[in-house]
PDB file of C-alpha atoms in Angstrom:
ATOM      1  CA  MET A  11     116.538  81.666  91.814  1.00 93.00           C
ATOM      2  CA  ASN A  12     115.990  82.849  88.244  1.00 97.00           C
ATOM      3  CA  ILE A  13     115.631  86.318  86.770  1.00 98.00           C
ATOM      4  CA  PHE A  14     111.839  86.046  86.477  1.00 98.00           C
ATOM      5  CA  ARG A  15     111.488  85.214  90.152  1.00 98.00           C
ATOM      6  CA  LEU A  16     113.892  87.970  91.216  1.00 98.00           C
ATOM      7  CA  ALA A  17     112.043  90.463  89.018  1.00 98.00           C
ATOM      8  CA  GLY A  18     108.769  89.230  90.510  1.00 98.00           C
ATOM      9  CA  ASP A  19     109.976  89.685  94.081  1.00 98.00           C
ATOM     10  CA  MET A  20     111.395  93.133  93.294  1.00 98.00           C
ATOM     11  CA  THR A  21     108.105  94.146  91.651  1.00 98.00           C
ATOM     12  CA  HIS A  22     106.203  92.901  94.672  1.00 98.00           C
ATOM     13  CA  LEU A  23     108.575  94.820  96.950  1.00 98.00           C
ATOM     14  CA  ALA A  24     108.107  97.920  94.785  1.00 98.00           C
ATOM     15  CA  SER A  25     104.321  97.683  95.111  1.00 98.00           C
ATOM     16  CA  VAL A  26     104.620  97.594  98.893  1.00 97.00           C
ATOM     17  CA  LEU A  27     107.067 100.511  98.911  1.00 96.00           C
ATOM     18  CA  VAL A  28     104.814 102.588  96.628  1.00 96.00           C
ATOM     19  CA  LEU A  29     101.919 102.020  99.002  1.00 97.00           C
ATOM     20  CA  LEU A  30     103.995 102.804 102.105  1.00 96.00           C
ATOM     21  CA  LEU A  31     105.364 105.896 100.332  1.00 92.00           C
ATOM     22  CA  LYS A  32     101.854 107.104  99.573  1.00 94.00           C
ATOM     23  CA  ILE A  33     100.533 106.510 103.062  1.00 96.00           C
ATOM     24  CA  HIS A  34     103.634 107.724 104.918  1.00 94.00           C
ATOM     25  CA  THR A  35     104.456 110.848 102.884  1.00 95.00           C
ATOM     26  CA  ILE A  36     101.091 112.296 101.884  1.00 94.00           C
ATOM     27  CA  LYS A  37      99.417 110.743 104.961  1.00 96.00           C
ATOM     28  CA  SER A  38      96.537 109.551 102.820  1.00 94.00           C
ATOM     29  CA  CYS A  39      95.051 106.161 101.962  1.00 96.00           C
ATOM     30  CA  ALA A  40      92.399 107.542  99.590  1.00 95.00           C
ATOM     31  CA  GLY A  41      91.400 104.891  97.089  1.00 96.00           C
ATOM     32  CA  ILE A  42      93.126 102.117  99.045  1.00 97.00           C
ATOM     33  CA  SER A  43      91.028  99.186 100.249  1.00 98.00           C
ATOM     34  CA  LEU A  44      91.727  98.352 103.904  1.00 98.00           C
ATOM     35  CA  LYS A  45      90.085  94.979 103.279  1.00 98.00           C
ATOM     36  CA  THR A  46      92.617  94.018 100.627  1.00 98.00           C
ATOM     37  CA  GLN A  47      95.400  95.075 102.994  1.00 98.00           C
ATOM     38  CA  GLU A  48      93.926  92.951 105.794  1.00 98.00           C
ATOM     39  CA  LEU A  49      93.652  89.970 103.451  1.00 98.00           C
ATOM     40  CA  TYR A  50      97.267  90.418 102.405  1.00 98.00           C
ATOM     41  CA  ALA A  51      98.413  90.587 106.030  1.00 98.00           C
ATOM     42  CA  LEU A  52      96.564  87.300 106.584  1.00 98.00           C
ATOM     43  CA  VAL A  53      98.153  85.833 103.439  1.00 98.00           C
ATOM     44  CA  PHE A  54     101.658  86.551 104.692  1.00 98.00           C
ATOM     45  CA  ALA A  55     100.874  85.489 108.271  1.00 98.00           C
ATOM     46  CA  THR A  56      99.654  82.082 107.087  1.00 98.00           C
ATOM     47  CA  ARG A  57     102.274  81.616 104.389  1.00 98.00           C
ATOM     48  CA  TYR A  58     105.369  82.483 106.413  1.00 97.00           C
ATOM     49  CA  LEU A  59     104.707  80.259 109.415  1.00 95.00           C
ATOM     50  CA  ASP A  60     108.050  78.608 108.718  1.00 93.00           C
ATOM     51  CA  LEU A  61     109.860  81.920 109.074  1.00 94.00           C
ATOM     52  CA  PHE A  62     111.719  80.842 112.235  1.00 92.00           C
ATOM     53  CA  THR A  63     111.684  77.083 111.750  1.00 91.00           C
ATOM     54  CA  ASP A  64     113.035  76.613 108.214  1.00 91.00           C
ATOM     55  CA  TYR A  65     115.964  78.637 106.939  1.00 92.00           C
ATOM     56  CA  ILE A  66     116.208  78.794 103.145  1.00 93.00           C
ATOM     57  CA  SER A  67     118.418  81.839 102.579  1.00 95.00           C
ATOM     58  CA  LEU A  68     119.081  85.288 104.001  1.00 97.00           C
ATOM     59  CA  TYR A  69     117.226  86.750 101.026  1.00 97.00           C
ATOM     60  CA  ASN A  70     114.191  84.552 101.675  1.00 97.00           C
ATOM     61  CA  THR A  71     114.059  85.374 105.374  1.00 97.00           C
ATOM     62  CA  LEU A  72     114.652  89.085 104.801  1.00 97.00           C
ATOM     63  CA  MET A  73     111.916  89.371 102.174  1.00 98.00           C
ATOM     64  CA  LYS A  74     109.443  87.487 104.361  1.00 98.00           C
ATOM     65  CA  LEU A  75     110.129  89.888 107.223  1.00 98.00           C
ATOM     66  CA  ILE A  76     109.711  92.898 104.935  1.00 98.00           C
ATOM     67  CA  PHE A  77     106.387  91.650 103.585  1.00 98.00           C
ATOM     68  CA  LEU A  78     105.094  90.763 107.041  1.00 98.00           C
ATOM     69  CA  VAL A  79     106.129  94.019 108.702  1.00 98.00           C
ATOM     70  CA  SER A  80     104.968  96.204 105.795  1.00 97.00           C
ATOM     71  CA  SER A  81     101.567  94.536 105.372  1.00 98.00           C
ATOM     72  CA  PHE A  82     100.744  94.743 109.073  1.00 98.00           C
ATOM     73  CA  SER A  83     102.000  98.302 109.381  1.00 97.00           C
ATOM     74  CA  ILE A  84      99.871  99.363 106.403  1.00 97.00           C
ATOM     75  CA  VAL A  85      96.808  97.890 108.109  1.00 98.00           C
ATOM     76  CA  TRP A  86      97.791  99.679 111.325  1.00 98.00           C
ATOM     77  CA  TYR A  87      98.273 102.997 109.492  1.00 97.00           C
ATOM     78  CA  ILE A  88      94.858 102.866 107.824  1.00 97.00           C
ATOM     79  CA  ARG A  89      93.091 101.739 110.979  1.00 97.00           C
ATOM     80  CA  HIS A  90      94.794 103.722 113.732  1.00 97.00           C
ATOM     81  CA  HIS A  91      96.935 106.577 112.414  1.00 97.00           C
ATOM     82  CA  LYS A  92      95.067 109.744 113.406  1.00 96.00           C
ATOM     83  CA  ILE A  93      95.571 111.476 110.023  1.00 97.00           C
ATOM     84  CA  VAL A  94      95.648 108.563 107.589  1.00 97.00           C
ATOM     85  CA  ARG A  95      92.495 106.961 108.964  1.00 97.00           C
ATOM     86  CA  ARG A  96      90.508 110.097 108.088  1.00 97.00           C
ATOM     87  CA  SER A  97      91.167 109.514 104.376  1.00 96.00           C
ATOM     88  CA  TYR A  98      89.901 105.941 104.519  1.00 97.00           C
ATOM     89  CA  ASP A  99      86.505 105.727 102.834  1.00 94.00           C
ATOM     90  CA  LYS A 100      84.804 102.868 104.681  1.00 94.00           C
ATOM     91  CA  ASP A 101      81.466 103.594 102.994  1.00 96.00           C
ATOM     92  CA  GLN A 102      83.015 102.710  99.636  1.00 96.00           C
ATOM     93  CA  ASP A 103      85.208  99.822 100.820  1.00 97.00           C
ATOM     94  CA  THR A 104      82.257  97.525 101.408  1.00 96.00           C
ATOM     95  CA  PHE A 105      83.385  94.214  99.856  1.00 96.00           C
ATOM     96  CA  ARG A 106      82.509  91.437 102.346  1.00 96.00           C
ATOM     97  CA  HIS A 107      86.045  90.048 102.368  1.00 94.00           C
ATOM     98  CA  TYR A 108      85.305  87.632 105.210  1.00 92.00           C
ATOM     99  CA  PHE A 109      83.234  85.720 102.645  1.00 95.00           C
ATOM    100  CA  LEU A 110      86.515  85.045 100.832  1.00 97.00           C
ATOM    101  CA  VAL A 111      88.379  83.661 103.841  1.00 98.00           C
ATOM    102  CA  LEU A 112      86.169  80.665 104.656  1.00 97.00           C
ATOM    103  CA  PRO A 113      85.828  79.237 101.106  1.00 98.00           C
ATOM    104  CA  CYS A 114      89.600  79.541 100.630  1.00 98.00           C
ATOM    105  CA  PHE A 115      90.182  77.714 103.909  1.00 98.00           C
ATOM    106  CA  LEU A 116      87.679  74.958 103.063  1.00 98.00           C
ATOM    107  CA  LEU A 117      89.207  74.581  99.604  1.00 98.00           C
ATOM    108  CA  ALA A 118      92.662  74.322 101.198  1.00 98.00           C
ATOM    109  CA  LEU A 119      91.343  71.531 103.419  1.00 98.00           C
ATOM    110  CA  VAL A 120      90.144  69.632 100.356  1.00 98.00           C
ATOM    111  CA  ILE A 121      92.766  70.435  97.714  1.00 98.00           C
ATOM    112  CA  ASN A 122      96.322  70.480  99.021  1.00 97.00           C
ATOM    113  CA  GLU A 123      99.644  68.730  98.473  1.00 95.00           C
ATOM    114  CA  LYS A 124      99.843  67.270 101.974  1.00 94.00           C
ATOM    115  CA  PHE A 125      97.325  67.155 104.813  1.00 96.00           C
ATOM    116  CA  THR A 126      99.451  68.839 107.470  1.00 95.00           C
ATOM    117  CA  VAL A 127      98.770  72.087 109.336  1.00 96.00           C
ATOM    118  CA  LYS A 128     101.683  73.959 107.722  1.00 95.00           C
ATOM    119  CA  GLU A 129     100.765  72.744 104.244  1.00 96.00           C
ATOM    120  CA  ILE A 130      97.049  73.550 104.628  1.00 98.00           C
ATOM    121  CA  MET A 131      97.858  77.041 105.969  1.00 98.00           C
ATOM    122  CA  TRP A 132     100.278  77.571 103.090  1.00 97.00           C
ATOM    123  CA  THR A 133      97.683  76.413 100.533  1.00 98.00           C
ATOM    124  CA  PHE A 134      95.053  78.615 102.196  1.00 98.00           C
ATOM    125  CA  SER A 135      97.396  81.611 101.840  1.00 98.00           C
ATOM    126  CA  LEU A 136      97.804  80.812  98.144  1.00 98.00           C
ATOM    127  CA  TYR A 137      94.053  80.689  97.459  1.00 98.00           C
ATOM    128  CA  LEU A 138      93.454  83.771  99.579  1.00 98.00           C
ATOM    129  CA  GLU A 139      96.122  85.752  97.761  1.00 98.00           C
ATOM    130  CA  ALA A 140      94.460  84.898  94.451  1.00 98.00           C
ATOM    131  CA  VAL A 141      91.274  86.733  95.495  1.00 98.00           C
ATOM    132  CA  ALA A 142      92.729  89.285  97.944  1.00 98.00           C
ATOM    133  CA  ILE A 143      92.736  92.018  95.290  1.00 98.00           C
ATOM    134  CA  LEU A 144      88.952  91.868  94.749  1.00 98.00           C
ATOM    135  CA  PRO A 145      87.997  94.478  97.390  1.00 98.00           C
ATOM    136  CA  GLN A 146      90.622  96.808  95.912  1.00 97.00           C
ATOM    137  CA  LEU A 147      89.382  96.331  92.327  1.00 97.00           C
ATOM    138  CA  VAL A 148      85.778  96.932  93.423  1.00 96.00           C
ATOM    139  CA  LEU A 149      86.868 100.085  95.247  1.00 96.00           C
ATOM    140  CA  LEU A 150      88.740 101.311  92.160  1.00 96.00           C
ATOM    141  CA  GLN A 151      85.555 100.998  90.101  1.00 94.00           C
ATOM    142  CA  ARG A 152      83.741 103.151  92.641  1.00 93.00           C
ATOM    143  CA  THR A 153      86.499 105.699  93.050  1.00 90.00           C
ATOM    144  CA  ARG A 154      86.112 108.118  90.185  1.00 80.00           C
ATOM    145  CA  ASN A 155      89.595 109.607  89.936  1.00 82.00           C
ATOM    146  CA  ILE A 156      92.276 107.046  90.770  1.00 92.00           C
ATOM    147  CA  ASP A 157      95.494 108.777  91.817  1.00 92.00           C
ATOM    148  CA  ASN A 158      98.752 107.724  90.182  1.00 93.00           C
ATOM    149  CA  LEU A 159     100.282 106.056  93.226  1.00 94.00           C
ATOM    150  CA  THR A 160      97.223 103.864  93.745  1.00 95.00           C
ATOM    151  CA  GLY A 161      97.201 102.902  90.065  1.00 96.00           C
ATOM    152  CA  GLN A 162     100.919 102.080  90.181  1.00 96.00           C
ATOM    153  CA  TYR A 163     100.434 100.084  93.365  1.00 97.00           C
ATOM    154  CA  VAL A 164      97.753  97.843  91.824  1.00 98.00           C
ATOM    155  CA  PHE A 165      99.689  97.511  88.572  1.00 98.00           C
ATOM    156  CA  LEU A 166     102.879  96.378  90.350  1.00 98.00           C
ATOM    157  CA  LEU A 167     100.901  94.011  92.558  1.00 98.00           C
ATOM    158  CA  GLY A 168      99.406  92.353  89.489  1.00 97.00           C
ATOM    159  CA  ALA A 169     102.678  92.383  87.549  1.00 98.00           C
ATOM    160  CA  TYR A 170     104.616  90.520  90.253  1.00 98.00           C
ATOM    161  CA  ARG A 171     102.432  87.412  89.961  1.00 98.00           C
ATOM    162  CA  SER A 172     102.672  87.518  86.158  1.00 97.00           C
ATOM    163  CA  LEU A 173     106.465  87.420  86.525  1.00 98.00           C
ATOM    164  CA  TYR A 174     106.075  84.482  88.912  1.00 98.00           C
ATOM    165  CA  ILE A 175     104.182  82.640  86.174  1.00 98.00           C
ATOM    166  CA  LEU A 176     107.195  83.102  83.872  1.00 98.00           C
ATOM    167  CA  ASN A 177     109.354  81.834  86.754  1.00 98.00           C
ATOM    168  CA  TRP A 178     107.193  78.684  87.041  1.00 98.00           C
ATOM    169  CA  ILE A 179     107.417  78.073  83.299  1.00 98.00           C
ATOM    170  CA  TYR A 180     111.191  78.498  83.461  1.00 98.00           C
ATOM    171  CA  ARG A 181     111.496  76.118  86.432  1.00 97.00           C
ATOM    172  CA  TYR A 182     109.208  73.577  84.775  1.00 97.00           C
ATOM    173  CA  PHE A 183     111.592  73.381  81.805  1.00 97.00           C
ATOM    174  CA  THR A 184     114.815  73.520  83.788  1.00 97.00           C
ATOM    175  CA  GLU A 185     114.080  71.468  86.898  1.00 95.00           C
ATOM    176  CA  PRO A 186     112.999  67.810  86.634  1.00 91.00           C
ATOM    177  CA  HIS A 187     109.835  66.962  88.552  1.00 90.00           C
ATOM    178  CA  TYR A 188     109.040  70.607  89.171  1.00 93.00           C
ATOM    179  CA  VAL A 189     105.235  70.393  89.019  1.00 94.00           C
ATOM    180  CA  HIS A 190     102.977  72.426  91.340  1.00 95.00           C
ATOM    181  CA  TRP A 191      99.476  72.556  89.864  1.00 97.00           C
ATOM    182  CA  ILE A 192      97.956  74.225  92.943  1.00 97.00           C
ATOM    183  CA  THR A 193     100.461  77.072  92.832  1.00 98.00           C
ATOM    184  CA  TRP A 194     100.207  77.457  89.072  1.00 98.00           C
ATOM    185  CA  ILE A 195      96.422  77.502  88.846  1.00 98.00           C
ATOM    186  CA  SER A 196      95.892  79.903  91.767  1.00 98.00           C
ATOM    187  CA  GLY A 197      98.656  82.141  90.392  1.00 98.00           C
ATOM    188  CA  LEU A 198      96.967  82.128  86.992  1.00 98.00           C
ATOM    189  CA  VAL A 199      93.535  82.932  88.462  1.00 98.00           C
ATOM    190  CA  GLN A 200      95.124  85.754  90.471  1.00 98.00           C
ATOM    191  CA  THR A 201      96.725  87.252  87.379  1.00 98.00           C
ATOM    192  CA  LEU A 202      93.566  86.908  85.282  1.00 98.00           C
ATOM    193  CA  LEU A 203      91.658  88.961  87.862  1.00 98.00           C
ATOM    194  CA  TYR A 204      93.934  91.868  86.938  1.00 97.00           C
ATOM    195  CA  ALA A 205      93.347  91.438  83.200  1.00 96.00           C
ATOM    196  CA  ASP A 206      90.802  94.222  82.771  1.00 94.00           C
ATOM    197  CA  PHE A 207      92.724  96.516  85.123  1.00 96.00           C
ATOM    198  CA  PHE A 208      95.862  95.978  83.044  1.00 97.00           C
ATOM    199  CA  TYR A 209      93.859  96.794  79.909  1.00 97.00           C
ATOM    200  CA  TYR A 210      92.542 100.120  81.246  1.00 96.00           C
ATOM    201  CA  TYR A 211      95.907 100.928  82.877  1.00 96.00           C
ATOM    202  CA  PHE A 212      97.669 100.420  79.557  1.00 97.00           C
ATOM    203  CA  GLN A 213      95.035 102.458  77.699  1.00 96.00           C
ATOM    204  CA  SER A 214      95.400 105.360  80.155  1.00 95.00           C
ATOM    205  CA  TRP A 215      99.177 105.189  79.806  1.00 94.00           C
ATOM    206  CA  LYS A 216      99.047 104.987  75.978  1.00 96.00           C
ATOM    207  CA  ASN A 217      96.497 107.806  75.548  1.00 96.00           C
ATOM    208  CA  ASN A 218      98.068 109.718  78.421  1.00 94.00           C
ATOM    209  CA  VAL A 219      94.715 110.135  80.171  1.00 93.00           C
ATOM    210  CA  LYS A 220      93.591 109.656  83.775  1.00 92.00           C
ATOM    211  CA  LEU A 221      93.069 106.008  84.724  1.00 93.00           C
ATOM    212  CA  GLU A 222      89.366 105.231  85.070  1.00 90.00           C
ATOM    213  CA  LEU A 223      87.681 101.853  85.380  1.00 91.00           C
ATOM    214  CA  PRO A 224      84.152 101.528  83.949  1.00 88.00           C
ATOM    215  CA  ALA A 225      81.554 101.148  86.724  1.00 78.00           C
TER     216      ALA A 225
ATOM    217  CA  SER B  15     109.991  66.119  98.949  1.00 60.00           C
ATOM    218  CA  GLY B  16     110.007  68.111 102.155  1.00 80.00           C
ATOM    219  CA  TYR B  17     108.056  71.224 102.981  1.00 85.00           C
ATOM    220  CA  VAL B  18     111.110  73.469 102.674  1.00 86.00           C
ATOM    221  CA  SER B  19     112.120  72.284  99.217  1.00 85.00           C
ATOM    222  CA  ARG B  20     108.548  72.655  97.953  1.00 88.00           C
ATOM    223  CA  HIS B  21     108.129  76.141  99.399  1.00 94.00           C
ATOM    224  CA  ASP B  22     111.331  77.930  98.488  1.00 94.00           C
ATOM    225  CA  GLU B  23     109.463  80.854  96.932  1.00 96.00           C
ATOM    226  CA  LEU B  24     107.779  83.863  98.562  1.00 96.00           C
TER     227      LEU B  24
END
């Protein structure tokens, strides 16, 4: 475990907590894409299959549980909570996210490190996570005024993977034979998808104006 | 190397 990875995990945890805070305290999911949340729940469900079979560390197990429970409870909140669901704008959240699932699965069947069920599911979760933010980014472009918590949520979600990239660079130089092209490339693609969001987020922060993405 | 050692990250 290095500082970049710890910072990445903490940033990821912070993004989840910001989202839960928003939904649980102000009972609103305005501007949040249910589809991205569903994709993330699927990402964690397919990536943490080894939760009960392989024990790496208490930290690892604890964080996996937190991400699993939080992602599924966020989906539940937006879908079933009597107050929160009213603030979900399904007419705007129209990205056909099922079209992302199949290509990622097929790609995982073709490009993976080992042709086993666990490995293919893990690789699928990696590809899916790379594109899971797309429905949310599309929704942000449609939502005129993005509230602060939503902006912070997306920023932290993008930042965590950038920190993971630093972690991979660090591990590449410190651990012999540490080479994981699949992880590195999908992590890079994922981070690049946030590039324009980061730009506008930084501009809004620098000029102290409301965050707005061009349509 | 085994699955566990290759997937020690979140």
